[in-house]
mmCIF file of C-alpha atoms in Angstrom:
data_model
loop_
_atom_site.group_PDB
_atom_site.id
_atom_site.type_symbol
_atom_site.label_atom_id
_atom_site.label_comp_id
_atom_site.label_asym_id
_atom_site.label_seq_id
_atom_site.Cartn_x
_atom_site.Cartn_y
_atom_site.Cartn_z
ATOM 1 C CA MET A 1398 107.462 102.876 134.093
ATOM 2 C CA SER A 1399 106.605 99.340 133.031
ATOM 3 C CA GLU A 1400 109.436 96.959 132.231
ATOM 4 C CA PHE A 1401 109.602 95.237 128.864
ATOM 5 C CA GLN A 1402 112.027 92.523 127.724
ATOM 6 C CA HIS A 1403 112.093 91.124 124.205
ATOM 7 C CA TYR A 1404 113.699 87.738 123.408
ATOM 8 C CA GLN A 1405 114.142 86.456 119.911
ATOM 9 C CA PHE A 1406 116.047 83.479 118.506
ATOM 10 C CA ALA A 1407 116.577 82.225 114.925
ATOM 11 C CA VAL A 1408 118.103 79.151 113.389
ATOM 12 C CA ASP A 1409 118.842 78.213 109.750
ATOM 13 C CA ALA A 1410 118.250 74.453 109.957
ATOM 14 C CA PRO A 1411 114.813 73.482 111.394
ATOM 15 C CA LEU A 1412 114.649 72.347 114.953
ATOM 16 C CA THR A 1413 113.754 68.712 115.577
ATOM 17 C CA ASP A 1414 110.612 67.649 117.436
ATOM 18 C CA GLY A 1415 112.782 66.917 120.489
ATOM 19 C CA GLN A 1416 114.411 70.331 120.372
ATOM 20 C CA LEU A 1417 111.046 72.056 120.069
ATOM 21 C CA ALA A 1418 109.806 70.120 123.117
ATOM 22 C CA GLU A 1419 112.876 71.255 125.081
ATOM 23 C CA ILE A 1420 112.191 74.885 124.269
ATOM 24 C CA ARG A 1421 108.481 74.605 124.938
ATOM 25 C CA ALA A 1422 109.332 73.221 128.371
ATOM 26 C CA LEU A 1423 111.036 76.537 129.151
ATOM 27 C CA THR A 1424 108.097 78.749 128.077
ATOM 28 C CA THR A 1425 104.454 78.268 127.125
ATOM 29 C CA ARG A 1426 104.058 81.859 126.017
ATOM 30 C CA ALA A 1427 106.633 82.283 123.239
ATOM 31 C CA ARG A 1428 105.660 82.125 119.549
ATOM 32 C CA LEU A 1429 107.679 79.121 118.570
ATOM 33 C CA THR A 1430 108.425 77.576 115.148
ATOM 34 C CA ARG A 1431 111.082 75.319 113.888
ATOM 35 C CA HIS A 1432 113.108 78.372 112.811
ATOM 36 C CA SER A 1433 112.255 81.075 115.356
ATOM 37 C CA PHE A 1434 111.380 81.970 118.925
ATOM 38 C CA VAL A 1435 109.800 85.321 119.792
ATOM 39 C CA ASN A 1436 108.543 86.470 123.182
ATOM 40 C CA THR A 1437 108.032 89.797 124.930
ATOM 41 C CA TYR A 1438 107.712 90.076 128.677
ATOM 42 C CA GLY A 1439 105.892 92.907 130.416
ATOM 43 C CA TRP A 1440 106.382 91.114 133.728
ATOM 44 C CA GLY A 1441 108.443 88.085 134.762
ATOM 45 C CA ASP A 1442 111.440 86.788 132.906
ATOM 46 C CA PHE A 1443 112.507 84.002 130.546
ATOM 47 C CA LYS A 1444 113.438 80.888 132.435
ATOM 48 C CA GLY A 1445 116.017 79.685 129.927
ATOM 49 C CA ASP A 1446 119.685 80.539 129.420
ATOM 50 C CA PRO A 1447 119.960 82.382 126.132
ATOM 51 C CA GLN A 1448 123.696 81.734 125.754
ATOM 52 C CA ALA A 1449 123.213 77.994 126.334
ATOM 53 C CA LEU A 1450 120.403 77.922 123.830
ATOM 54 C CA VAL A 1451 122.542 79.476 121.118
ATOM 55 C CA GLU A 1452 125.239 77.005 121.927
ATOM 56 C CA THR A 1453 122.828 74.006 121.504
ATOM 57 C CA HIS A 1454 119.835 75.061 119.412
ATOM 58 C CA TYR A 1455 119.954 78.402 117.676
ATOM 59 C CA ASP A 1456 122.211 80.389 115.311
ATOM 60 C CA ALA A 1457 121.230 83.891 116.478
ATOM 61 C CA TYR A 1458 119.731 85.646 119.425
ATOM 62 C CA LEU A 1459 118.570 89.219 120.053
ATOM 63 C CA TYR A 1460 117.521 90.807 123.378
ATOM 64 C CA PHE A 1461 116.131 94.219 124.204
ATOM 65 C CA ALA A 1462 115.062 95.646 127.534
ATOM 66 C CA ASN A 1463 113.544 99.068 127.905
ATOM 67 C CA TRP A 1464 116.020 99.977 130.668
ATOM 68 C CA GLY A 1465 118.655 100.181 127.931
ATOM 69 C CA THR A 1466 120.228 96.745 127.516
ATOM 70 C CA ARG A 1467 120.637 95.386 123.966
ATOM 71 C CA GLN A 1468 122.364 92.043 123.152
ATOM 72 C CA VAL A 1469 123.151 89.959 120.124
ATOM 73 C CA ILE A 1470 124.680 86.508 119.985
ATOM 74 C CA LEU A 1471 125.630 84.954 116.664
ATOM 75 C CA ARG A 1472 126.924 81.394 116.008
ATOM 76 C CA TRP A 1473 129.028 79.898 113.171
ATOM 77 C CA PRO A 1474 130.605 76.515 112.582
ATOM 78 C CA ALA A 1475 134.205 76.816 113.581
ATOM 79 C CA THR A 1476 135.178 75.888 110.032
ATOM 80 C CA ALA A 1477 133.276 78.933 108.765
ATOM 81 C CA MET A 1478 134.571 81.441 111.376
ATOM 82 C CA PRO A 1479 137.565 80.177 113.353
ATOM 83 C CA LEU A 1480 137.959 81.578 116.831
ATOM 84 C CA ASP A 1481 141.493 82.841 116.110
ATOM 85 C CA GLU A 1482 140.031 84.931 113.303
ATOM 86 C CA ALA A 1483 137.619 86.663 115.735
ATOM 87 C CA ALA A 1484 140.190 87.040 118.529
ATOM 88 C CA PRO A 1485 141.844 90.289 117.400
ATOM 89 C CA TYR A 1486 138.405 91.994 117.305
ATOM 90 C CA VAL A 1487 136.951 90.930 120.664
ATOM 91 C CA ALA A 1488 138.955 93.175 122.920
ATOM 92 C CA GLY A 1489 136.570 94.162 125.670
ATOM 93 C CA ASP A 1490 133.506 93.200 127.654
ATOM 94 C CA SER A 1491 131.119 94.474 124.925
ATOM 95 C CA ALA A 1492 132.359 91.872 122.455
ATOM 96 C CA THR A 1493 133.348 88.365 123.503
ATOM 97 C CA ALA A 1494 133.801 85.116 121.552
ATOM 98 C CA TRP A 1495 134.198 81.490 122.524
ATOM 99 C CA GLU A 1496 134.079 77.990 121.016
ATOM 100 C CA SER A 1497 131.489 75.380 121.923
ATOM 101 C CA ASP A 1498 130.860 71.950 120.451
ATOM 102 C CA GLY A 1499 132.460 72.799 117.090
ATOM 103 C CA ASN A 1500 130.852 76.236 116.865
ATOM 104 C CA VAL A 1501 132.184 79.754 117.458
ATOM 105 C CA LEU A 1502 129.889 82.228 119.161
ATOM 106 C CA LEU A 1503 130.101 86.038 119.314
ATOM 107 C CA HIS A 1504 128.324 87.986 122.015
ATOM 108 C CA LEU A 1505 127.800 91.701 121.504
ATOM 109 C CA GLU A 1506 126.226 94.018 124.090
ATOM 110 C CA SER A 1507 125.252 97.645 124.369
ATOM 111 C CA ASP A 1508 124.295 98.625 127.943
ATOM 112 C CA PRO A 1509 124.697 102.336 128.657
ATOM 113 C CA GLU A 1510 124.286 103.410 132.206
ATOM 114 C CA ASP A 1511 121.149 105.200 133.371
ATOM 115 C CA GLU A 1512 119.369 104.985 130.027
ATOM 116 C CA THR A 1513 115.770 104.045 129.560
ATOM 117 C CA GLU A 1514 114.014 103.694 126.204
ATOM 118 C CA ASP A 1515 110.572 103.547 124.818
ATOM 119 C CA PHE A 1516 109.906 99.929 123.986
ATOM 120 C CA ASN A 1517 107.939 100.908 120.872
ATOM 121 C CA ASP A 1518 110.959 102.798 119.418
ATOM 122 C CA LEU A 1519 112.418 99.388 118.506
ATOM 123 C CA PHE A 1520 109.569 96.937 118.642
ATOM 124 C CA ASP A 1521 106.348 98.586 117.505
ATOM 125 C CA HIS A 1522 105.026 95.649 115.520
ATOM 126 C CA GLY A 1523 104.693 97.844 112.449
ATOM 127 C CA ASP A 1524 102.667 100.603 114.111
ATOM 128 C CA GLY A 1525 105.373 103.256 114.298
ATOM 129 C CA ASN A 1526 108.985 103.920 113.320
ATOM 130 C CA GLY A 1527 110.651 100.833 114.789
ATOM 131 C CA MET A 1528 111.468 97.623 112.897
ATOM 132 C CA GLY A 1529 109.472 95.365 115.154
ATOM 133 C CA GLU A 1530 110.616 91.799 114.912
ATOM 134 C CA GLN A 1531 112.679 92.422 111.704
ATOM 135 C CA TRP A 1532 115.858 93.371 113.575
ATOM 136 C CA LEU A 1533 117.009 89.790 114.042
ATOM 137 C CA PRO A 1534 116.149 88.454 110.569
ATOM 138 C CA SER A 1535 118.176 91.305 109.096
ATOM 139 C CA ILE A 1536 121.152 90.996 111.476
ATOM 140 C CA THR A 1537 121.210 87.195 111.037
ATOM 141 C CA GLN A 1538 122.075 87.751 107.321
ATOM 142 C CA ALA A 1539 125.344 89.259 108.439
ATOM 143 C CA ARG A 1540 126.445 85.796 109.722
ATOM 144 C CA HIS A 1541 126.646 84.657 106.082
ATOM 145 C CA LEU A 1542 128.913 87.608 105.113
ATOM 146 C CA VAL A 1543 131.346 86.593 107.833
ATOM 147 C CA ALA A 1544 131.238 82.979 106.735
ATOM 148 C CA GLU A 1545 132.226 84.150 103.257
ATOM 149 C CA GLY A 1546 135.249 85.993 104.665
ATOM 150 C CA ASP A 1547 133.815 89.451 105.136
ATOM 151 C CA LEU A 1548 135.168 90.693 108.461
ATOM 152 C CA ARG A 1549 133.343 94.004 108.692
ATOM 153 C CA LEU A 1550 131.020 92.607 111.387
ATOM 154 C CA LEU A 1551 134.040 91.773 113.520
ATOM 155 C CA TYR A 1552 135.510 95.215 113.100
ATOM 156 C CA LEU A 1553 132.217 96.749 114.228
ATOM 157 C CA ALA A 1554 132.448 94.593 117.318
ATOM 158 C CA TRP A 1555 135.842 96.103 118.052
ATOM 159 C CA LEU A 1556 134.490 99.629 117.470
ATOM 160 C CA LEU A 1557 131.806 98.833 120.010
ATOM 161 C CA CYS A 1558 134.450 98.028 122.580
ATOM 162 C CA LEU A 1559 136.300 101.250 121.701
ATOM 163 C CA GLN A 1560 133.115 103.336 121.961
ATOM 164 C CA ASN A 1561 132.267 101.867 125.349
ATOM 165 C CA GLY A 1562 135.673 102.894 126.773
ATOM 166 C CA GLU A 1563 137.050 99.386 127.165
ATOM 167 C CA LEU A 1564 140.340 99.859 125.259
ATOM 168 C CA ASP A 1565 143.553 101.651 126.188
ATOM 169 C CA ASP A 1566 144.394 104.791 124.253
ATOM 170 C CA ASP A 1567 147.573 103.241 122.896
ATOM 171 C CA ALA A 1568 145.901 100.009 121.779
ATOM 172 C CA LEU A 1569 146.183 99.410 118.014
ATOM 173 C CA GLU A 1570 143.225 98.664 115.801
ATOM 174 C CA PRO A 1571 143.011 95.270 114.136
ATOM 175 C CA ALA A 1572 143.027 94.884 110.343
ATOM 176 C CA VAL A 1573 140.490 97.192 108.722
ATOM 177 C CA PRO A 1574 138.346 95.219 106.279
ATOM 178 C CA PRO A 1575 137.435 96.723 102.895
ATOM 179 C CA GLY A 1576 133.984 98.242 102.331
ATOM 180 C CA LEU A 1577 133.546 99.749 105.785
ATOM 181 C CA ALA A 1578 132.271 102.976 104.232
ATOM 182 C CA ASP A 1579 129.478 101.171 102.445
ATOM 183 C CA LEU A 1580 127.902 98.773 104.888
ATOM 184 C CA PRO A 1581 125.113 96.417 103.588
ATOM 185 C CA GLN A 1582 121.764 96.646 105.376
ATOM 186 C CA PRO A 1583 122.366 93.755 107.777
ATOM 187 C CA LEU A 1584 125.511 95.400 109.095
ATOM 188 C CA THR A 1585 123.872 98.846 109.144
ATOM 189 C CA ASP A 1586 121.029 97.384 111.270
ATOM 190 C CA LEU A 1587 123.507 95.679 113.611
ATOM 191 C CA ALA A 1588 125.411 98.972 114.159
ATOM 192 C CA THR A 1589 122.133 100.831 114.690
ATOM 193 C CA PHE A 1590 120.804 98.257 117.119
ATOM 194 C CA LEU A 1591 124.039 98.302 119.158
ATOM 195 C CA ARG A 1592 124.191 102.088 119.030
ATOM 196 C CA ILE A 1593 127.620 102.148 117.335
ATOM 197 C CA ASP A 1594 128.262 105.790 116.541
ATOM 198 C CA ALA A 1595 127.971 106.486 112.835
ATOM 199 C CA ASP A 1596 130.670 109.158 113.046
ATOM 200 C CA LEU A 1597 133.038 106.606 114.585
ATOM 201 C CA ILE A 1598 132.342 104.212 111.799
ATOM 202 C CA ALA A 1599 132.889 106.913 109.166
ATOM 203 C CA ALA A 1600 136.193 107.952 110.750
ATOM 204 C CA ALA A 1601 137.380 104.312 110.827
ATOM 205 C CA ALA A 1602 136.251 103.832 107.259
ATOM 206 C CA ARG A 1603 138.860 106.313 106.003
ATOM 207 C CA ARG A 1604 141.417 103.551 106.132
ATOM 208 C CA SER A 1605 139.058 100.988 104.533
ATOM 209 C CA ALA A 1606 139.760 100.041 100.988
ATOM 210 C CA GLN A 1607 136.995 99.869 98.427
ATOM 211 C CA PRO A 1608 135.408 96.432 98.324
ATOM 212 C CA GLU A 1609 136.388 94.195 95.480
ATOM 213 C CA PRO A 1610 133.815 93.986 92.653
ATOM 214 C CA ARG A 1611 131.633 90.950 92.517
ATOM 215 C CA PRO A 1612 133.539 88.174 90.746
ATOM 216 C CA SER A 1613 132.377 87.534 87.221
ATOM 217 C CA LEU A 1614 130.741 84.277 86.125
ATOM 218 C CA ALA A 1615 133.823 83.654 83.992
ATOM 219 C CA ALA A 1616 136.082 83.877 87.108
ATOM 220 C CA HIS A 1617 133.952 81.410 88.950
ATOM 221 C CA ARG A 1618 133.958 79.049 86.023
ATOM 222 C CA ALA A 1619 137.757 79.253 85.701
ATOM 223 C CA TRP A 1620 138.145 78.500 89.399
ATOM 224 C CA ILE A 1621 135.792 75.584 89.345
ATOM 225 C CA ALA A 1622 137.450 74.202 86.210
ATOM 226 C CA ALA A 1623 140.757 74.079 88.107
ATOM 227 C CA LEU A 1624 139.345 71.980 90.942
ATOM 228 C CA ASP A 1625 140.027 68.294 91.136
ATOM 229 C CA PRO A 1626 137.006 66.357 89.738
ATOM 230 C CA SER A 1627 136.583 64.443 93.002
ATOM 231 C CA GLU A 1628 136.620 67.738 94.935
ATOM 232 C CA LYS A 1629 133.953 69.149 92.620
ATOM 233 C CA ASP A 1630 131.811 66.078 93.250
ATOM 234 C CA ALA A 1631 132.187 66.528 96.965
ATOM 235 C CA VAL A 1632 131.236 70.263 96.791
ATOM 236 C CA LEU A 1633 128.151 69.600 94.664
ATOM 237 C CA ALA A 1634 127.095 66.746 96.928
ATOM 238 C CA GLN A 1635 127.414 68.989 100.002
ATOM 239 C CA LEU A 1636 125.365 71.781 98.400
ATOM 240 C CA LEU A 1637 122.673 69.335 97.270
ATOM 241 C CA HIS A 1638 122.548 67.549 100.654
ATOM 242 C CA ASP A 1639 122.784 70.554 103.001
ATOM 243 C CA SER A 1640 120.568 72.910 100.976
ATOM 244 C CA ASP A 1641 121.492 75.771 103.210
ATOM 245 C CA THR A 1642 123.537 78.926 103.013
ATOM 246 C CA GLN A 1643 126.436 77.688 105.121
ATOM 247 C CA ALA A 1644 127.640 75.361 102.421
ATOM 248 C CA LEU A 1645 127.343 78.106 99.842
ATOM 249 C CA SER A 1646 129.135 80.599 102.112
ATOM 250 C CA ALA A 1647 131.961 78.071 102.628
ATOM 251 C CA LEU A 1648 132.306 77.648 98.895
ATOM 252 C CA ARG A 1649 132.461 81.446 98.395
ATOM 253 C CA ARG A 1650 135.097 81.750 101.106
ATOM 254 C CA ARG A 1651 137.236 79.097 99.401
ATOM 255 C CA PHE A 1652 137.048 81.049 96.169
ATOM 256 C CA ARG A 1653 137.807 84.368 97.950
ATOM 257 C CA ASP A 1654 140.814 82.915 99.725
ATOM 258 C CA THR A 1655 142.406 82.043 96.345
ATOM 259 C CA GLN A 1656 142.183 85.602 95.050
ATOM 260 C CA PRO A 1657 145.190 87.894 95.468
ATOM 261 C CA ALA A 1658 144.838 90.557 98.099
ATOM 262 C CA THR A 1659 144.561 94.027 96.673
ATOM 263 C CA SER A 1660 144.110 96.081 99.907
ATOM 264 C CA PRO A 1661 147.218 98.129 100.689
ATOM 265 C CA ASP A 1662 148.916 97.497 104.012
ATOM 266 C CA ARG A 1663 148.535 100.493 106.230
ATOM 267 C CA ALA A 1664 149.910 101.283 109.686
ATOM 268 C CA PRO A 1665 147.185 100.616 112.265
ATOM 269 C CA ARG A 1666 145.823 103.565 114.173
ATOM 270 C CA THR A 1667 145.688 103.837 117.963
ATOM 271 C CA VAL A 1668 142.431 104.044 119.877
ATOM 272 C CA ALA A 1669 143.265 107.632 120.802
ATOM 273 C CA GLU A 1670 143.730 108.512 117.044
ATOM 274 C CA LEU A 1671 140.393 106.962 116.200
ATOM 275 C CA ARG A 1672 138.624 108.797 118.975
ATOM 276 C CA ALA A 1673 140.083 112.092 117.781
ATOM 277 C CA ALA A 1674 139.117 111.284 114.177
ATOM 278 C CA ALA A 1675 135.546 110.466 115.316
ATOM 279 C CA LEU A 1676 135.296 113.815 117.126
ATOM 280 C CA ALA A 1677 136.556 115.639 114.006
ATOM 281 C CA GLN A 1678 134.060 113.654 111.903
ATOM 282 C CA THR A 1679 131.226 114.758 114.241
ATOM 283 C CA ALA A 1680 132.287 118.352 114.033
ATOM 284 C CA THR A 1681 132.405 118.200 110.221
ATOM 285 C CA ARG A 1682 128.983 116.538 110.036
ATOM 286 C CA ILE A 1683 127.339 119.069 112.351
ATOM 287 C CA ALA A 1684 128.828 121.997 110.402
ATOM 288 C CA HIS A 1685 127.591 120.474 107.175
ATOM 289 C CA GLU A 1686 124.086 119.945 108.664
ATOM 290 C CA GLU A 1687 123.989 123.512 109.933
ATOM 291 C CA ARG A 1688 124.966 124.779 106.453
ATOM 292 C CA GLN A 1689 122.210 122.706 104.926
ATOM 293 C CA GLU A 1690 119.640 123.944 107.496
ATOM 294 C CA THR A 1691 120.687 127.523 106.871
ATOM 295 C CA GLN A 1692 120.396 127.082 103.104
ATOM 296 C CA ALA A 1693 116.987 125.385 103.526
ATOM 297 C CA ARG A 1694 115.734 128.271 105.675
ATOM 298 C CA GLU A 1695 116.955 130.816 103.137
ATOM 299 C CA ARG A 1696 115.307 128.936 100.285
ATOM 300 C CA ALA A 1697 112.039 128.713 102.245
ATOM 301 C CA ALA A 1698 112.168 132.450 103.010
ATOM 302 C CA GLN A 1699 112.907 133.267 99.431
ATOM 303 C CA GLU A 1700 110.043 131.078 98.229
ATOM 304 C CA ALA A 1701 107.704 132.663 100.820
ATOM 305 C CA ARG A 1702 108.685 136.182 99.634
ATOM 306 C CA HIS A 1703 108.133 135.191 96.037
ATOM 307 C CA ALA A 1704 104.708 133.726 96.830
ATOM 308 C CA GLN A 1705 103.755 136.880 98.722
ATOM 309 C CA ASP A 1706 104.923 139.025 95.877
ATOM 310 C CA LEU A 1707 102.522 137.117 93.555
ATOM 311 C CA ARG A 1708 99.683 137.512 96.008
ATOM 312 C CA LEU A 1709 100.370 141.240 96.454
ATOM 313 C CA ALA A 1710 100.332 141.733 92.725
ATOM 314 C CA ASP A 1711 96.795 140.344 92.665
ATOM 315 C CA LEU A 1712 95.738 142.535 95.651
ATOM 316 C CA GLN A 1713 97.380 145.647 94.264
ATOM 317 C CA GLU A 1714 94.493 146.435 91.920
ATOM 318 C CA ASP A 1715 91.805 146.168 94.582
ATOM 319 C CA PRO A 1716 92.887 145.618 98.178
ATOM 320 C CA GLU A 1717 89.218 145.606 99.237
ATOM 321 C CA THR A 1718 88.947 142.082 97.786
ATOM 322 C CA GLY A 1719 91.321 140.965 100.484
ATOM 323 C CA TRP A 1720 89.156 142.383 103.246
ATOM 324 C CA THR A 1721 86.059 140.865 101.609
ATOM 325 C CA ARG A 1722 87.721 137.452 101.550
ATOM 326 C CA VAL A 1723 88.654 137.808 105.250
ATOM 327 C CA GLY A 1724 84.992 138.406 106.052
ATOM 328 C CA GLU A 1725 83.867 135.386 104.037
ATOM 329 C CA LEU A 1726 86.346 133.064 105.779
ATOM 330 C CA LEU A 1727 85.370 134.306 109.249
ATOM 331 C CA ALA A 1728 81.728 133.742 108.402
ATOM 332 C CA VAL A 1729 82.423 130.005 108.181
ATOM 333 C CA ARG A 1730 82.058 128.288 111.525
ATOM 334 C CA GLY A 1731 85.127 126.931 113.153
ATOM 335 C CA THR A 1732 88.797 127.809 113.214
ATOM 336 C CA ARG A 1733 90.147 125.922 110.225
ATOM 337 C CA HIS A 1734 90.354 129.065 108.028
ATOM 338 C CA TYR A 1735 92.219 131.146 110.586
ATOM 339 C CA ARG A 1736 95.580 130.460 108.988
ATOM 340 C CA GLU A 1737 94.399 131.905 105.641
ATOM 341 C CA VAL A 1738 92.810 134.845 107.428
ATOM 342 C CA VAL A 1739 96.158 135.702 109.086
ATOM 343 C CA ARG A 1740 97.986 135.338 105.760
ATOM 344 C CA LEU A 1741 95.553 137.713 104.040
ATOM 345 C CA LEU A 1742 95.832 140.267 106.748
ATOM 346 C CA GLY A 1743 99.594 140.086 106.639
ATOM 347 C CA ASP A 1744 99.530 140.671 102.884
ATOM 348 C CA LEU A 1745 97.218 143.700 103.373
ATOM 349 C CA ALA A 1746 99.683 145.048 105.998
ATOM 350 C CA VAL A 1747 102.621 144.732 103.674
ATOM 351 C CA LEU A 1748 100.702 146.233 100.763
ATOM 352 C CA ALA A 1749 99.707 149.172 102.934
ATOM 353 C CA ASP A 1750 103.344 149.787 103.852
ATOM 354 C CA ARG A 1751 104.345 149.709 100.216
ATOM 355 C CA ASP A 1752 101.617 152.087 99.210
ATOM 356 C CA GLY A 1753 102.092 154.493 102.089
ATOM 357 C CA THR A 1754 98.638 153.808 103.528
ATOM 358 C CA THR A 1755 99.722 152.253 106.825
ATOM 359 C CA SER A 1756 97.719 154.652 108.921
ATOM 360 C CA ALA A 1757 94.494 153.701 107.192
ATOM 361 C CA PHE A 1758 95.295 150.004 107.494
ATOM 362 C CA THR A 1759 96.157 150.400 111.202
ATOM 363 C CA ALA A 1760 92.826 152.093 111.920
ATOM 364 C CA ARG A 1761 90.846 149.421 110.041
ATOM 365 C CA TYR A 1762 92.801 146.643 111.655
ATOM 366 C CA ALA A 1763 92.054 148.070 115.092
ATOM 367 C CA GLN A 1764 88.324 147.979 114.207
ATOM 368 C CA PHE A 1765 88.767 144.381 112.998
ATOM 369 C CA ILE A 1766 90.321 143.382 116.333
ATOM 370 C CA THR A 1767 87.517 145.034 118.280
ATOM 371 C CA ALA A 1768 84.889 143.223 116.160
ATOM 372 C CA HIS A 1769 86.515 139.800 116.718
ATOM 373 C CA ARG A 1770 87.910 140.231 120.230
ATOM 374 C CA THR A 1771 86.053 137.123 121.452
ATOM 375 C CA LYS A 1772 87.798 134.869 118.971
ATOM 376 C CA LYS A 1773 90.637 133.812 121.219
ATOM 377 C CA ALA A 1774 92.141 131.326 118.753
ATOM 378 C CA LEU A 1775 92.197 133.929 115.979
ATOM 379 C CA LEU A 1776 93.918 136.520 118.215
ATOM 380 C CA ARG A 1777 96.448 133.932 119.295
ATOM 381 C CA ASP A 1778 97.306 133.156 115.627
ATOM 382 C CA LEU A 1779 97.545 136.838 114.828
ATOM 383 C CA ARG A 1780 99.958 137.378 117.671
ATOM 384 C CA ALA A 1781 102.031 134.439 116.543
ATOM 385 C CA GLY A 1782 102.335 136.003 113.126
ATOM 386 C CA GLY A 1783 104.656 134.310 110.672
ATOM 387 C CA PRO A 1784 106.926 134.900 107.669
ATOM 388 C CA ALA A 1785 104.038 136.402 105.651
ATOM 389 C CA CYS A 1786 102.521 138.602 108.314
ATOM 390 C CA ALA A 1787 105.255 139.900 110.615
ATOM 391 C CA ALA A 1788 103.686 143.394 110.437
ATOM 392 C CA LEU A 1789 100.637 142.149 112.355
ATOM 393 C CA ILE A 1790 102.472 141.098 115.519
ATOM 394 C CA ALA A 1791 103.083 144.665 116.721
ATOM 395 C CA LEU A 1792 99.490 145.677 115.909
ATOM 396 C CA THR A 1793 97.757 142.847 117.699
ATOM 397 C CA PRO A 1794 97.061 143.428 121.428
ATOM 398 C CA ALA A 1795 98.530 141.005 123.894
ATOM 399 C CA ARG A 1796 95.105 140.097 125.098
ATOM 400 C CA GLY A 1797 91.936 139.955 123.201
#
């Protein structure tokens, strides 16, 4: 199997000419802009240090290798996401955080043993089911949620450590943020990319309060009106000067921090309790899916029976029209009409059973088989039968 590695970086503020030159010195193959870096290796490796580059140049990094490794590194100003805020959630090797040059970085990794993947499942460049290079742009948006005070990303990081067996059974979960049961797309994509079990998330979300409704314009106006005039001037100047989402996220966090907490305090669960809840969630989901599949099969069978009843009502007056139609279809070159031929013969078999003329049908069907014994594909389809022609299976010889 060929080896594939995909490297992708993103940054909010554009890189300088000097920074671009530093990156270009590491690789001549990458698609490089002031805001992004994308490269896929089918052989060789990237010469740079991704962690160092996120510390010095980029805000986000994503890596995928088709032997199973997936990594994400995200960066925030320490004022937007203090390290001590992340600390309760980074409890294992799969999720680590550190501070560097006034920024806090979070490294997340999914690396199951002995697992290989089809590269195109994740990065098909729009040709299949994967998201191509859209994984990182989506996941990057989750940084802004954290900067606004939304800690669901950090809780997902803790669940990743739990799922990967890095936590003791008696370890207690950190604070469960609200809205875990209704993740926005960036967090859904992050969980999917890192393979965080949806049943584990659903089990954890049972202790997650409903998210607060979006504040009204009147609430924002009232809060702004209460600010000191000089502080308002400073905020507006920052928004005008920075023209990026970090300043806006910081302002939203300031507003959020002034609002009274409405989430009830609940006793934290142990890792063992969450694992058991996830297993119960999986069992419930599977049972629900099986019920749905059974109901779908029953509906399909009922619809097939109803459709056959309508067809039989048309054939009842003159069954010979069915045989005539079979002959017309077989006179057309090719095999594309074989499915309809099988359906018609099945209807004729059922009609004969209803009318008590099975012996006559059986004799005529035997003649039909003899006449068309060289049509291997037709005989195969007749032997396969189906919901509308089960009676044919026993009448069709094993070999043409």
